[in-house]
Amino acid sequence: MIGAGAVGVSCALQLAKRGVRVTVIDRGPVGGGTSHGNAGAILRAASPVAGPDVIAALPRMLLDPKSPLSIRWRYLPRLTPWLMRFLNESRPSRVRRNADAIWQLGAGAVDAWRAQVRGTAAEDMLRPVGWLKVYESEASFEAARPGLERYRARGTAVEYFDRDSLRQLEPNLAPLFARGALHADALFALNPRRVVEICADAARALGVTFRQAEVSDAHADDTHGTVTLADGERLTADRLVLACGAWSKGLAKRLGASIPLDTERGYHLMFETPERGLNRPVVWEDKGFVLCPMAHGLRMTSQVELAGVEAPPDFRRIERLLPLARRMLPSLAGEPTDRWLGYRPSTPDSVPVVGVSPRARAALFAFGHQHYGLSLAARTGEVIADMALDRPTGVDESVLSPSRYG
Ligand SMILES: Cc1cc2nc3c(=O)[nH]c(=O)nc-3n(C[C@H](O)[C@H](O)[C@H](O)COP(=O)(O)OP(=O)(O)OC[C@H]3O[C@@H](n4cnc5c(N)ncnc54)[C@H](O)[C@@H]3O)c2cc1C
């Protein structure tokens, strides 16, 4: 296993539960990548990013310094092939297909997490409080309603709130919001990184070994996979799982597939827990940011920044949204105690890459979970573990497969 984020650790744990001997290699600490700083929502996800509404809003968003989307123009030449595919995925027929493909993992996402943490210290850290979206006006709620109704049609519990009932649900929110929509069956991870660490401890207890080392190369054929570490050491196994999140593209190529993977970067700011806080994560949909009442403070997450994995962070955009966050939650006081940049691993169709390499049966891919990598991690672990053992996975493997890129 290469990568010890939410996805890699879940794959390792699920393999170990099925009796497989696993070594996980990560250049950093367990859960220290993008899985460290996300918004903690575990949703039965089925929304691709690309769609006609995003394309229509794109020019306005790119010009507005407070919008949640930005591109570093210097990165544009490298991003262009990804962007062209992204535009192509915005056609309604593709959006429907991509939503169905994400749902292959999304449908069982919450149940898989419940099962994965059962009996561990993480059980109490996944709270059944839902994921709340709030809207300033009836008009913005009505614009979002078709997407919410699509979730309902899949059997997801989405409950609607008016101004008064919203106030009862979240009494400390400023009375700015006309409507709310609660994904009621979503879980909230009070500390996503800690949850991943606890799952890693559960894996260790089943014999999984964790090593801190950079993987500089990888090879596989139909029977074996080999990784080369930065110090030249080589390790061989019957199966190799690539779960390096946004950093998977180069190694995937070495393992036989050219995947159009890029990153949607996102930021967070941490604050001391306010005196009159929130009961659950709340997304101000019109402004594109989230306030999350983590166990260790209030977290504000925001932004899709298209700039690759190498450019330095630019915290100015999320900081520009801070006055809005203070308007939304008037008791949010003080300056940020921490700032963080994370890298969502994103394919143009928003569909995770979960499956066997088209050119080497011993290599499996588990990355590209974009905005929903925490949500989909445990279910991905189950699917990868079953695939590695040639057992039925219960999903339509073709729509998640790396082979869809030829
Ligand atoms: C601001 C923000 C908010 C988010 N909110 C949510 C949310 O509420 N719910 C949700 O479901 N998702 C959310 N996400 C998305 C989610 O965090 C990611 O999809 C998820 O963390 C990806 O997990 P991963 O295990 O694939 O990658 P990572 O957690 O990034 O793990 C990849 C690991 O691979 C290692 N690695 C990379 N290259 C090498 C190498 N060559 N050798 C060895 N190790 C290597 C890295 O060190 C890293 O530990 C959010 C993301 C952001 C940025």
PDB file of C-alpha atoms and ligand atoms in Angstrom, residues 2-8 25-29 32-35 37-42 131 213-215 243-247 251 264-267 301-302 340 342-345 366-367 369-376, ligand 1:
ATOM      1  CA  ILE A   2       1.429   3.386  -0.955  1.00  0.00           C
ATOM      2  CA  GLY A   3      -0.244   6.240   0.946  1.00  0.00           C
ATOM      3  CA  ALA A   4      -1.578   6.437   4.500  1.00  0.00           C
ATOM      4  CA  GLY A   5      -4.426   8.894   4.079  1.00  0.00           C
ATOM      5  CA  ALA A   6      -8.071   8.072   4.787  1.00  0.00           C
ATOM      6  CA  VAL A   7      -8.199   5.966   1.615  1.00  0.00           C
ATOM      7  CA  GLY A   8      -4.932   4.038   2.015  1.00  0.00           C
ATOM      8  CA  ILE A  25       4.381   3.155   3.049  1.00  0.00           C
ATOM      9  CA  ASP A  26       3.939   6.887   3.381  1.00  0.00           C
ATOM     10  CA  ARG A  27       6.538   9.618   3.212  1.00  0.00           C
ATOM     11  CA  GLY A  28       4.766  11.467   6.026  1.00  0.00           C
ATOM     12  CA  PRO A  29       2.823  10.629   9.175  1.00  0.00           C
ATOM     13  CA  GLY A  32      -0.975  13.920   7.468  1.00  0.00           C
ATOM     14  CA  GLY A  33      -1.967  14.605   3.830  1.00  0.00           C
ATOM     15  CA  THR A  34      -5.284  15.985   2.646  1.00  0.00           C
ATOM     16  CA  SER A  35      -7.052  13.718   5.113  1.00  0.00           C
ATOM     17  CA  GLY A  37      -7.609  19.117   7.417  1.00  0.00           C
ATOM     18  CA  ASN A  38     -10.925  18.520   5.665  1.00  0.00           C
ATOM     19  CA  ALA A  39     -14.415  19.524   6.788  1.00  0.00           C
ATOM     20  CA  GLY A  40     -15.168  16.142   8.369  1.00  0.00           C
ATOM     21  CA  ALA A  41     -18.386  15.404   6.491  1.00  0.00           C
ATOM     22  CA  ILE A  42     -19.158  11.775   5.681  1.00  0.00           C
ATOM     23  CA  TRP A 131     -24.434  18.163   6.954  1.00  0.00           C
ATOM     24  CA  ALA A 213       9.513   6.470   3.396  1.00  0.00           C
ATOM     25  CA  GLU A 214       9.164   8.172   0.032  1.00  0.00           C
ATOM     26  CA  VAL A 215       8.291   5.858  -2.859  1.00  0.00           C
ATOM     27  CA  ALA A 243      -3.459   5.460  -2.703  1.00  0.00           C
ATOM     28  CA  CYS A 244      -1.370   8.621  -2.873  1.00  0.00           C
ATOM     29  CA  GLY A 245      -4.276  11.033  -3.283  1.00  0.00           C
ATOM     30  CA  ALA A 246      -3.347  14.070  -5.394  1.00  0.00           C
ATOM     31  CA  TRP A 247       0.217  12.742  -5.832  1.00  0.00           C
ATOM     32  CA  LEU A 251       3.259   6.451 -10.011  1.00  0.00           C
ATOM     33  CA  GLU A 264      -8.512  21.183  -6.471  1.00  0.00           C
ATOM     34  CA  ARG A 265      -6.643  22.834  -3.650  1.00  0.00           C
ATOM     35  CA  GLY A 266      -8.594  23.897  -0.569  1.00  0.00           C
ATOM     36  CA  TYR A 267      -7.762  25.813   2.602  1.00  0.00           C
ATOM     37  CA  THR A 301     -12.843  25.470   5.061  1.00  0.00           C
ATOM     38  CA  SER A 302     -13.114  26.974   1.630  1.00  0.00           C
ATOM     39  CA  TRP A 340      -3.652  24.837   6.219  1.00  0.00           C
ATOM     40  CA  GLY A 342      -4.886  20.631   1.264  1.00  0.00           C
ATOM     41  CA  TYR A 343      -4.971  18.982  -2.148  1.00  0.00           C
ATOM     42  CA  ARG A 344      -8.176  17.296  -3.303  1.00  0.00           C
ATOM     43  CA  PRO A 345      -7.268  14.554  -5.792  1.00  0.00           C
ATOM     44  CA  ALA A 366      -7.461   3.892  -5.115  1.00  0.00           C
ATOM     45  CA  PHE A 367      -7.310   7.655  -5.596  1.00  0.00           C
ATOM     46  CA  HIS A 369     -11.844  10.989  -4.538  1.00  0.00           C
ATOM     47  CA  GLN A 370     -11.901  14.808  -4.969  1.00  0.00           C
ATOM     48  CA  HIS A 371     -14.300  16.559  -2.522  1.00  0.00           C
ATOM     49  CA  TYR A 372     -15.465  13.266  -0.981  1.00  0.00           C
ATOM     50  CA  GLY A 373     -12.341  11.332  -0.087  1.00  0.00           C
ATOM     51  CA  LEU A 374     -13.146  11.114   3.598  1.00  0.00           C
ATOM     52  CA  SER A 375     -16.740  10.114   2.851  1.00  0.00           C
ATOM     53  CA  LEU A 376     -15.845   7.410   0.368  1.00  0.00           C
TER      54      LEU A 376
HETATM   55  C1  LIG B   1     -10.613  22.100   2.366  1.00  0.00           C
HETATM   56  C2  LIG B   1     -11.039  20.668   2.139  1.00  0.00           C
HETATM   57  C3  LIG B   1     -12.228  20.202   2.719  1.00  0.00           C
HETATM   58  C4  LIG B   1     -12.656  18.894   2.495  1.00  0.00           C
HETATM   59  N1  LIG B   1     -13.786  18.439   3.115  1.00  0.00           N
HETATM   60  C5  LIG B   1     -14.177  17.150   2.929  1.00  0.00           C
HETATM   61  C6  LIG B   1     -15.319  16.637   3.616  1.00  0.00           C
HETATM   62  O1  LIG B   1     -15.938  17.316   4.438  1.00  0.00           O
HETATM   63  N2  LIG B   1     -15.693  15.353   3.361  1.00  0.00           N
HETATM   64  C7  LIG B   1     -15.010  14.556   2.477  1.00  0.00           C
HETATM   65  O2  LIG B   1     -15.425  13.426   2.256  1.00  0.00           O
HETATM   66  N3  LIG B   1     -13.906  15.002   1.862  1.00  0.00           N
HETATM   67  C8  LIG B   1     -13.463  16.273   2.057  1.00  0.00           C
HETATM   68  N4  LIG B   1     -12.343  16.735   1.422  1.00  0.00           N
HETATM   69  C9  LIG B   1     -11.631  15.842   0.504  1.00  0.00           C
HETATM   70  C10 LIG B   1     -10.791  14.818   1.260  1.00  0.00           C
HETATM   71  O3  LIG B   1     -10.060  15.440   2.296  1.00  0.00           O
HETATM   72  C11 LIG B   1      -9.825  14.109   0.297  1.00  0.00           C
HETATM   73  O4  LIG B   1     -10.534  13.629  -0.825  1.00  0.00           O
HETATM   74  C12 LIG B   1      -9.158  12.938   1.000  1.00  0.00           C
HETATM   75  O5  LIG B   1      -8.492  13.373   2.159  1.00  0.00           O
HETATM   76  C13 LIG B   1      -8.187  12.202   0.086  1.00  0.00           C
HETATM   77  O6  LIG B   1      -7.672  11.139   0.849  1.00  0.00           O
HETATM   78  P1  LIG B   1      -6.490  10.271   0.275  1.00  0.00           P
HETATM   79  O7  LIG B   1      -6.188   9.211   1.284  1.00  0.00           O
HETATM   80  O8  LIG B   1      -6.797   9.872  -1.122  1.00  0.00           O
HETATM   81  O9  LIG B   1      -5.274  11.306   0.137  1.00  0.00           O
HETATM   82  P2  LIG B   1      -4.269  11.977   1.287  1.00  0.00           P
HETATM   83  O10 LIG B   1      -4.981  12.069   2.571  1.00  0.00           O
HETATM   84  O11 LIG B   1      -3.742  13.170   0.662  1.00  0.00           O
HETATM   85  O12 LIG B   1      -3.200  10.817   1.419  1.00  0.00           O
HETATM   86  C14 LIG B   1      -2.242  10.567   0.407  1.00  0.00           C
HETATM   87  C15 LIG B   1      -0.965  10.151   1.107  1.00  0.00           C
HETATM   88  O13 LIG B   1      -0.023   9.728   0.115  1.00  0.00           O
HETATM   89  C16 LIG B   1       1.256  10.071   0.573  1.00  0.00           C
HETATM   90  N5  LIG B   1       2.178  10.090  -0.566  1.00  0.00           N
HETATM   91  C17 LIG B   1       2.053  10.822  -1.696  1.00  0.00           C
HETATM   92  N6  LIG B   1       3.065  10.550  -2.518  1.00  0.00           N
HETATM   93  C18 LIG B   1       3.862   9.630  -1.914  1.00  0.00           C
HETATM   94  C19 LIG B   1       5.058   8.967  -2.259  1.00  0.00           C
HETATM   95  N7  LIG B   1       5.658   9.184  -3.445  1.00  0.00           N
HETATM   96  N8  LIG B   1       5.612   8.103  -1.386  1.00  0.00           N
HETATM   97  C20 LIG B   1       5.010   7.852  -0.188  1.00  0.00           C
HETATM   98  N9  LIG B   1       3.861   8.464   0.189  1.00  0.00           N
HETATM   99  C21 LIG B   1       3.289   9.337  -0.658  1.00  0.00           C
HETATM  100  C22 LIG B   1       1.052  11.432   1.208  1.00  0.00           C
HETATM  101  O14 LIG B   1       2.087  11.717   2.135  1.00  0.00           O
HETATM  102  C23 LIG B   1      -0.313  11.282   1.870  1.00  0.00           C
HETATM  103  O15 LIG B   1      -0.215  10.926   3.232  1.00  0.00           O
HETATM  104  C24 LIG B   1     -11.886  18.037   1.651  1.00  0.00           C
HETATM  105  C25 LIG B   1     -10.688  18.492   1.086  1.00  0.00           C
HETATM  106  C26 LIG B   1     -10.255  19.798   1.328  1.00  0.00           C
HETATM  107  C27 LIG B   1      -8.961  20.257   0.741  1.00  0.00           C
END
